[in-house]
Short mmCIF file of C-alpha atoms and ligand atoms in Angstrom, two decimals:
data_model
loop_
_atom_site.label_atom_id
_atom_site.label_comp_id
_atom_site.label_asym_id
_atom_site.label_seq_id
_atom_site.Cartn_x
_atom_site.Cartn_y
_atom_site.Cartn_z
CA UNK A 1 -103.53 110.08 107.41
CA UNK A 2 -104.37 106.54 107.14
CA UNK A 3 -105.53 105.41 102.96
CA UNK A 4 -106.12 103.46 101.90
CA UNK A 5 -103.38 101.71 98.95
CA UNK A 6 -102.96 98.81 95.85
CA UNK A 7 -99.19 98.42 95.59
CA UNK A 8 -99.60 95.70 93.00
CA UNK A 9 -103.26 95.07 90.49
CA UNK A 10 -105.40 91.53 91.77
CA UNK A 11 -109.00 90.82 94.15
CA UNK A 12 -109.86 93.12 97.14
CA UNK A 13 -106.51 92.01 99.12
CA UNK A 14 -105.10 93.75 97.16
CA UNK A 15 -106.53 96.50 99.51
CA UNK A 16 -104.46 98.24 102.40
CA UNK A 17 -104.61 100.19 105.00
CA UNK A 18 -101.53 102.41 105.19
CA UNK A 19 -100.79 105.80 106.90
CA UNK A 20 -99.58 108.13 103.87
CA UNK A 21 -98.50 111.56 103.36
CA UNK A 22 -101.18 114.39 103.66
CA UNK A 23 -101.23 115.63 100.28
CA UNK A 24 -100.98 119.31 99.48
CA UNK A 25 -103.82 121.32 97.84
CA UNK A 26 -102.29 122.31 94.28
CA UNK A 27 -102.99 124.81 92.24
CA UNK A 28 -107.00 125.09 91.63
CA UNK A 29 -107.33 122.28 94.20
CA UNK A 30 -108.73 121.74 97.12
CA UNK A 31 -107.55 119.37 99.93
CA UNK A 32 -110.57 117.49 101.35
CA UNK A 33 -110.62 115.94 104.63
CA UNK A 34 -113.73 113.09 103.93
CA UNK A 35 -116.30 111.94 105.88
CA UNK A 36 -117.78 109.86 103.24
CA UNK A 37 -116.25 107.77 100.09
CA UNK A 38 -118.63 106.05 97.30
CA UNK A 39 -118.43 102.73 96.86
CA UNK A 40 -118.66 101.95 93.13
CA UNK A 41 -117.54 99.81 90.84
CA UNK A 42 -115.38 101.71 88.48
CA UNK A 43 -112.95 100.57 92.02
CA UNK A 44 -113.69 97.29 91.63
CA UNK A 45 -112.24 97.84 88.08
CA UNK A 46 -110.13 99.93 89.05
CA UNK A 47 -108.08 98.11 91.18
CA UNK A 48 -108.05 94.64 89.50
CA UNK A 49 -106.46 96.36 86.69
CA UNK A 50 -109.80 96.63 83.99
CA UNK A 51 -109.06 100.40 83.95
CA UNK A 52 -105.60 100.20 83.72
CA UNK A 53 -103.98 103.40 86.41
CA UNK A 54 -100.71 104.58 87.19
CA UNK A 55 -99.75 102.25 90.92
CA UNK A 56 -98.87 102.74 93.93
CA UNK A 57 -102.66 104.60 94.06
CA UNK A 58 -105.57 105.16 96.79
CA UNK A 59 -108.31 103.58 95.27
CA UNK A 60 -112.30 105.58 95.29
CA UNK A 61 -114.01 108.07 92.78
CA UNK A 62 -116.57 109.52 94.51
CA UNK A 63 -116.93 111.61 98.27
CA UNK A 64 -117.97 114.40 100.41
CA UNK A 65 -116.52 116.42 103.37
CA UNK A 66 -115.69 119.31 104.43
CA UNK A 67 -112.37 121.62 102.77
CA UNK A 68 -109.63 121.98 105.47
CA UNK A 69 -107.34 123.73 102.89
CA UNK A 70 -108.05 126.45 99.08
CA UNK A 71 -104.69 126.09 96.85
CA UNK A 72 -103.67 128.70 94.64
CA UNK A 73 -106.52 129.94 92.69
CA UNK A 74 -109.82 129.06 94.63
CA UNK A 75 -112.44 130.94 94.77
CA UNK A 76 -115.56 129.96 95.50
CA UNK A 77 -114.16 127.72 98.43
CA UNK A 78 -112.58 128.37 101.52
CA UNK A 79 -112.23 126.25 104.43
CA UNK A 80 -115.66 124.93 106.51
CA UNK A 81 -117.18 123.95 103.31
CA UNK A 82 -118.93 120.88 102.31
CA UNK A 83 -117.98 120.41 99.47
CA UNK A 84 -118.17 116.77 97.40
CA UNK A 85 -117.45 115.28 93.78
CA UNK A 86 -117.13 112.97 90.89
CA UNK A 87 -115.19 110.85 89.15
CA UNK A 88 -112.10 111.67 91.15
CA UNK A 89 -109.76 109.25 92.06
CA UNK A 90 -108.42 108.95 96.22
CA UNK A 91 -110.95 109.43 98.44
CA UNK A 92 -110.52 105.84 99.51
CA UNK A 93 -108.83 107.73 102.53
CA UNK A 94 -108.69 110.52 105.74
CA UNK A 95 -108.30 113.70 103.49
CA UNK A 96 -108.46 112.94 99.08
CA UNK A 97 -107.07 117.03 97.14
CA UNK A 98 -110.30 117.39 94.60
CA UNK A 99 -109.93 119.78 91.40
CA UNK A 100 -112.30 123.04 92.73
CA UNK A 101 -114.51 122.61 89.37
CA UNK A 102 -114.60 118.63 90.25
CA UNK A 103 -116.36 120.40 94.05
CA UNK A 104 -120.18 120.92 93.94
CA UNK A 105 -120.94 122.72 96.94
CA UNK A 106 -123.59 119.90 99.37
CA UNK A 107 -126.49 121.91 100.24
CA UNK A 108 -127.97 123.18 103.82
CA UNK A 109 -130.53 120.33 105.56
CA UNK A 110 -128.62 117.15 103.39
CA UNK A 111 -126.20 114.97 105.08
CA UNK A 112 -122.51 114.19 103.60
CA UNK A 113 -123.11 111.10 103.83
CA UNK A 114 -126.25 111.61 101.65
CA UNK A 115 -124.19 113.32 98.78
CA UNK A 116 -121.26 111.70 99.51
CA UNK A 117 -123.87 108.61 97.99
CA UNK A 118 -125.88 110.68 95.69
CA UNK A 119 -122.99 111.91 93.79
CA UNK A 120 -121.21 109.94 90.94
CA UNK A 121 -124.62 107.61 91.10
CA UNK A 122 -126.82 109.75 91.12
CA UNK A 123 -125.53 112.55 88.66
CA UNK A 124 -124.31 108.84 86.62
CA UNK A 125 -128.42 108.44 86.83
CA UNK A 126 -129.74 111.92 85.76
CA UNK A 127 -127.60 111.83 83.08
CA UNK A 128 -129.16 108.33 81.14
CA UNK A 129 -132.73 108.94 82.32
CA UNK A 130 -132.67 112.76 81.58
CA UNK A 131 -130.27 113.36 78.16
CA UNK A 132 -128.71 109.38 77.38
CA UNK A 133 -132.03 108.74 76.55
CA UNK A 134 -134.48 111.23 77.75
CA UNK A 135 -137.81 109.15 79.44
CA UNK A 136 -140.93 110.72 78.88
CA UNK A 137 -143.97 110.03 80.48
CA UNK A 138 -145.53 106.55 79.14
CA UNK A 139 -142.68 104.70 77.90
CA UNK A 140 -141.01 102.20 79.06
CA UNK A 141 -137.44 101.02 80.49
CA UNK A 142 -136.42 97.63 81.62
CA UNK A 143 -133.98 98.02 84.41
CA UNK A 144 -131.33 95.57 84.61
CA UNK A 145 -130.32 95.45 88.70
CA UNK A 146 -133.24 97.62 90.48
CA UNK A 147 -131.92 96.32 93.66
CA UNK A 148 -128.63 98.09 93.50
CA UNK A 149 -127.08 101.29 93.68
CA UNK A 150 -127.64 102.82 90.89
CA UNK A 151 -130.69 100.37 90.31
CA UNK A 152 -132.17 102.17 93.10
CA UNK A 153 -132.00 105.63 91.60
CA UNK A 154 -133.02 104.65 87.84
CA UNK A 155 -136.44 103.40 88.93
CA UNK A 156 -137.35 106.31 90.86
CA UNK A 157 -136.82 109.20 89.00
CA UNK A 158 -137.55 107.07 85.36
CA UNK A 159 -140.66 106.65 87.83
CA UNK A 160 -141.07 110.71 88.47
CA UNK A 161 -141.37 111.37 85.15
CA UNK A 162 -143.77 109.20 84.13
CA UNK A 163 -142.52 106.17 83.04
CA UNK A 164 -142.89 101.83 83.45
CA UNK A 165 -139.62 100.29 84.78
CA UNK A 166 -139.49 96.14 84.68
CA UNK A 167 -137.30 95.09 86.74
CA UNK A 168 -134.32 93.19 86.33
CA UNK A 169 -133.63 91.26 90.52
CA UNK A 170 -131.53 87.49 91.14
CA UNK A 171 -133.97 87.51 95.09
CA UNK A 172 -137.03 88.24 97.12
CA UNK A 173 -135.77 90.55 99.05
CA UNK A 174 -134.28 92.33 95.94
CA UNK A 175 -137.52 92.17 94.39
CA UNK A 176 -139.49 93.60 97.69
CA UNK A 177 -137.04 96.73 97.38
CA UNK A 178 -136.49 97.48 94.15
CA UNK A 179 -140.64 97.61 94.57
CA UNK A 180 -140.67 99.85 97.20
CA UNK A 181 -138.94 102.43 94.79
CA UNK A 182 -140.93 102.25 92.37
CA UNK A 183 -141.16 99.07 89.87
CA UNK A 184 -144.17 98.21 88.39
CA UNK A 185 -143.38 93.84 87.41
CA UNK A 186 -139.80 92.13 87.96
CA UNK A 187 -138.94 89.47 86.24
CA UNK A 188 -136.10 87.61 87.53
CA UNK A 189 -133.80 87.14 85.31
CA UNK A 190 -131.54 83.76 87.49
CA UNK A 191 -134.43 81.97 87.01
CA UNK A 192 -137.20 83.18 83.87
CA UNK A 193 -135.99 84.44 79.86
CA UNK A 194 -136.50 88.00 79.90
CA UNK A 195 -136.71 89.08 77.26
CA UNK A 196 -139.32 86.51 76.52
CA UNK A 197 -140.63 88.34 80.38
CA UNK A 198 -140.80 91.59 78.51
CA UNK A 199 -142.85 90.54 75.56
CA UNK A 200 -145.65 89.85 77.66
CA UNK A 201 -145.62 92.38 80.42
CA UNK A 202 -145.83 94.48 77.18
CA UNK A 203 -148.29 93.31 74.76
CA UNK A 204 -145.15 92.62 72.04
CA UNK A 205 -144.17 95.91 71.38
CA UNK A 206 -140.05 95.69 74.17
CA UNK A 207 -139.96 98.47 75.89
CA UNK A 208 -138.39 101.40 75.04
CA UNK A 209 -135.15 101.87 76.82
CA UNK A 210 -132.95 99.49 78.07
CA UNK A 211 -130.72 100.60 81.52
CA UNK A 212 -127.94 97.71 81.19
CA UNK A 213 -124.70 97.84 84.12
CA UNK A 214 -125.01 94.08 84.34
CA UNK A 215 -123.03 94.00 81.40
CA UNK A 216 -121.99 89.89 79.86
CA UNK A 217 -124.39 87.51 81.96
CA UNK A 218 -127.78 90.40 80.40
CA UNK A 219 -126.75 91.75 77.12
CA UNK A 220 -128.17 88.86 74.86
CA UNK A 221 -131.67 89.80 76.84
CA UNK A 222 -131.11 93.36 76.82
CA UNK A 223 -130.95 93.68 73.16
CA UNK A 224 -133.21 91.07 72.39
CA UNK A 225 -136.26 93.46 74.76
CA UNK A 226 -136.39 96.35 72.56
CA UNK A 227 -139.30 97.90 71.03
CA UNK A 228 -137.67 98.76 67.71
CA UNK A 229 -135.97 102.03 67.38
CA UNK A 230 -135.29 101.72 70.47
CA UNK A 231 -131.95 102.51 73.21
CA UNK A 232 -129.73 100.53 75.02
CA UNK A 233 -127.42 102.21 76.99
CA UNK A 234 -125.12 99.31 78.04
CA UNK A 235 -123.72 101.76 81.46
CA UNK A 236 -121.27 98.81 82.71
CA UNK A 237 -120.41 95.74 83.04
CA UNK A 238 -120.23 94.03 86.62
CA UNK A 239 -120.69 90.92 84.99
CA UNK A 240 -117.95 90.96 82.78
CA UNK A 241 -117.19 93.15 80.23
CA UNK A 242 -119.99 92.01 76.56
CA UNK A 243 -117.14 90.87 74.11
CA UNK A 244 -117.76 92.94 70.32
CA UNK A 245 -120.78 92.74 68.37
CA UNK A 246 -121.14 93.08 65.69
CA UNK A 247 -123.38 96.11 64.31
CA UNK A 248 -125.65 94.13 61.72
CA UNK A 249 -127.31 92.66 64.92
CA UNK A 250 -128.31 96.46 65.69
CA UNK A 251 -130.20 95.36 62.21
CA UNK A 252 -131.77 92.28 63.00
CA UNK A 253 -133.02 94.26 66.67
CA UNK A 254 -135.29 96.72 65.14
CA UNK A 255 -132.72 99.04 64.25
CA UNK A 256 -131.99 99.55 67.74
CA UNK A 257 -129.40 101.95 69.14
CA UNK A 258 -126.60 100.94 70.97
CA UNK A 259 -124.30 103.31 73.66
CA UNK A 260 -121.59 102.99 75.63
CA UNK A 261 -122.11 105.87 77.98
CA UNK A 262 -120.05 107.26 80.88
CA UNK A 263 -120.87 109.73 83.20
CA UNK A 264 -117.48 111.85 82.81
CA UNK A 265 -119.28 112.87 78.42
CA UNK A 266 -121.66 114.00 80.67
CA UNK A 267 -120.25 116.50 82.41
CA UNK A 268 -118.19 118.56 79.76
CA UNK A 269 -118.42 122.03 82.15
CA UNK A 270 -118.67 123.45 85.57
CA UNK A 271 -122.71 124.15 84.29
CA UNK A 272 -123.15 120.97 83.47
CA UNK A 273 -122.03 119.62 87.40
CA UNK A 274 -124.39 122.84 89.25
CA UNK A 275 -127.03 121.34 86.44
CA UNK A 276 -126.84 117.74 87.92
CA UNK A 277 -125.99 117.84 90.86
CA UNK A 278 -128.45 120.59 90.97
CA UNK A 279 -131.31 118.09 90.06
CA UNK A 280 -130.08 115.33 92.28
CA UNK A 281 -129.63 116.83 95.57
CA UNK A 282 -133.28 118.82 94.42
CA UNK A 283 -134.79 115.19 94.60
CA UNK A 284 -133.81 114.66 97.01
CA UNK A 285 -134.36 117.65 99.33
CA UNK A 286 -137.98 117.48 98.33
CA UNK A 287 -138.64 113.52 98.51
CA UNK A 288 -138.80 112.30 94.77
CA UNK A 289 -135.18 110.46 95.90
CA UNK A 290 -134.41 107.97 98.19
CA UNK A 291 -130.64 107.53 98.49
CA UNK A 292 -130.90 104.17 100.48
CA UNK A 293 -127.06 103.36 102.38
CA UNK A 294 -127.27 99.05 101.78
CA UNK A 295 -123.83 98.89 104.05
CA UNK A 296 -121.12 100.74 105.55
CA UNK A 297 -118.13 100.15 105.91
CA UNK A 298 -114.69 101.47 108.22
CA UNK A 299 -111.64 102.63 106.29
CA UNK A 300 -110.00 99.48 106.80
CA UNK A 301 -112.16 96.67 105.81
CA UNK A 302 -112.13 98.37 101.75
CA UNK A 303 -111.56 95.27 101.21
CA UNK A 304 -114.80 93.20 102.62
CA UNK A 305 -116.39 95.95 100.69
CA UNK A 306 -114.35 95.17 97.97
CA UNK A 307 -115.67 91.66 98.12
CA UNK A 308 -119.08 92.10 99.15
CA UNK A 309 -120.21 94.15 96.38
CA UNK A 310 -118.46 92.12 93.81
CA UNK A 311 -120.17 88.56 95.82
CA UNK A 312 -124.06 90.38 94.84
CA UNK A 313 -125.05 90.14 99.13
CA UNK A 314 -125.48 93.68 98.07
CA UNK A 315 -128.51 96.71 97.87
CA UNK A 316 -128.13 100.44 97.17
CA UNK A 317 -124.78 102.13 98.26
CA UNK A 318 -122.07 101.10 99.98
CA UNK A 319 -119.76 103.47 101.98
CA UNK A 320 -116.79 103.88 103.71
CA UNK A 321 -116.36 105.91 106.82
CA UNK A 322 -112.47 106.79 107.79
P1 NDP B 1 -124.99 97.82 92.03
O1 NDP B 1 -125.22 97.94 93.44
O2 NDP B 1 -126.04 97.42 91.04
O3 NDP B 1 -123.86 96.00 92.26
C1 NDP B 1 -124.47 94.76 90.97
C2 NDP B 1 -125.18 94.03 91.38
O4 NDP B 1 -125.44 93.91 89.62
C3 NDP B 1 -125.51 93.02 92.14
O5 NDP B 1 -126.11 93.45 93.00
C4 NDP B 1 -127.03 92.11 90.97
O6 NDP B 1 -127.68 92.15 91.69
C5 NDP B 1 -126.65 92.96 89.78
N1 NDP B 1 -124.86 91.32 89.20
C6 NDP B 1 -125.26 90.93 88.26
N2 NDP B 1 -124.82 89.88 87.85
C7 NDP B 1 -124.03 89.71 88.96
C8 NDP B 1 -122.49 90.29 88.10
N3 NDP B 1 -121.88 88.25 88.05
N4 NDP B 1 -121.89 89.84 89.46
C9 NDP B 1 -122.04 90.82 90.47
N5 NDP B 1 -123.20 91.37 90.23
C10 NDP B 1 -124.20 91.31 89.35
O7 NDP B 1 -124.05 98.05 91.69
P2 NDP B 1 -123.63 99.89 91.15
O8 NDP B 1 -124.71 100.20 91.41
O9 NDP B 1 -122.00 99.90 91.91
O10 NDP B 1 -123.38 100.13 89.64
C11 NDP B 1 -123.45 99.50 89.22
C12 NDP B 1 -123.16 99.19 87.27
O11 NDP B 1 -123.41 99.65 87.40
C13 NDP B 1 -121.43 99.37 87.51
O12 NDP B 1 -121.54 98.66 85.68
C14 NDP B 1 -120.87 100.08 86.78
O13 NDP B 1 -119.95 99.97 86.42
C15 NDP B 1 -121.71 100.95 86.67
N6 NDP B 1 -122.14 102.50 86.78
C16 NDP B 1 -121.61 103.72 85.62
C17 NDP B 1 -121.29 105.21 85.47
C18 NDP B 1 -121.38 105.24 84.08
O14 NDP B 1 -121.14 105.96 83.85
N7 NDP B 1 -120.85 104.50 83.52
C19 NDP B 1 -121.46 105.42 86.48
C20 NDP B 1 -121.51 104.46 87.74
C21 NDP B 1 -121.72 103.80 87.53
P3 NDP B 1 -128.47 91.39 91.58
O15 NDP B 1 -127.93 90.18 92.07
O16 NDP B 1 -130.78 91.77 91.55
O17 NDP B 1 -128.31 90.27 90.50
#
């Protein structure tokens, strides 16, 4: 089968198309013929070595496809079932081995590509707005990179809960998309002072919660945009990691809460996985959540997909199609 292999960590050029043996599913595992693989920032962190991986490896943390073979001791899935998954490595390939414990059935009527695009980022947006800080009606949230894969999902889900969204974006096109997803206000964070803009838009109070996946470049403004006892959910580092923080800064910012959450801690068991996946797929089915696929690339163009994502040139979700 064809797969993207990383022999040594580095820039996007280390993503090479190679012939690899088709893997065999072990106990509790599924061999899945991949229909679409989601491209995520975590793939770039693993490729570059920010997150360490055993070398060589096949990148890709989410996908969707059809079960080709169920390994020993698998209950609940058989060949022919359509499944999606997140947070399991190796989806940049024609076939991937997925633990059955991490696979969710794709409901009828939902396309494989949409399921692949919604699995990792959809469940992440769900835990951020429903668990990390359960957004209540009338609350205001600041969402950075509001036209990105995560940003468009967060914006729509916050609006569906009756919240108000102040989004940050860098271009006209991204502003149009974020407003289309429901953002009430937009701040061009490449030109304007974010904390100042937020104070103006909230009558001096600050926002209840900041969802910050940009990291290094936005962290200070995020902290300065919170209301007293507000929450900063720092969930990523698209611009680079945030340097160490003195806890005293949380005091000065108004006794605020800082958390650095990850999806794995919010998918602790089968019930939690089924709940989050069910809510995300349900929101797509009833039209509350529109999954915007901003770019689809052939598997061989994984390098280009990473270059575009890291180069800030993309909107919505990116897919690789084997
Ligand atoms: P996006 O589609 O949001 O792409 C990143 C966006 O960030 C860019 O388009 C850009 O938007 C903005 N950005 C600002 N500064 C930079 C910079 N220096 N370089 C690149 N981009 C920049 O990506 P994803 O939706 O895939 O991921 C967003 C974040 O969510 C990532 O940090 C990722 O790690 C995180 N994440 C975290 C998870 C978790 O559980 N913790 C799970 C899933 C994702 P603009 O041009 O408008 O500024």
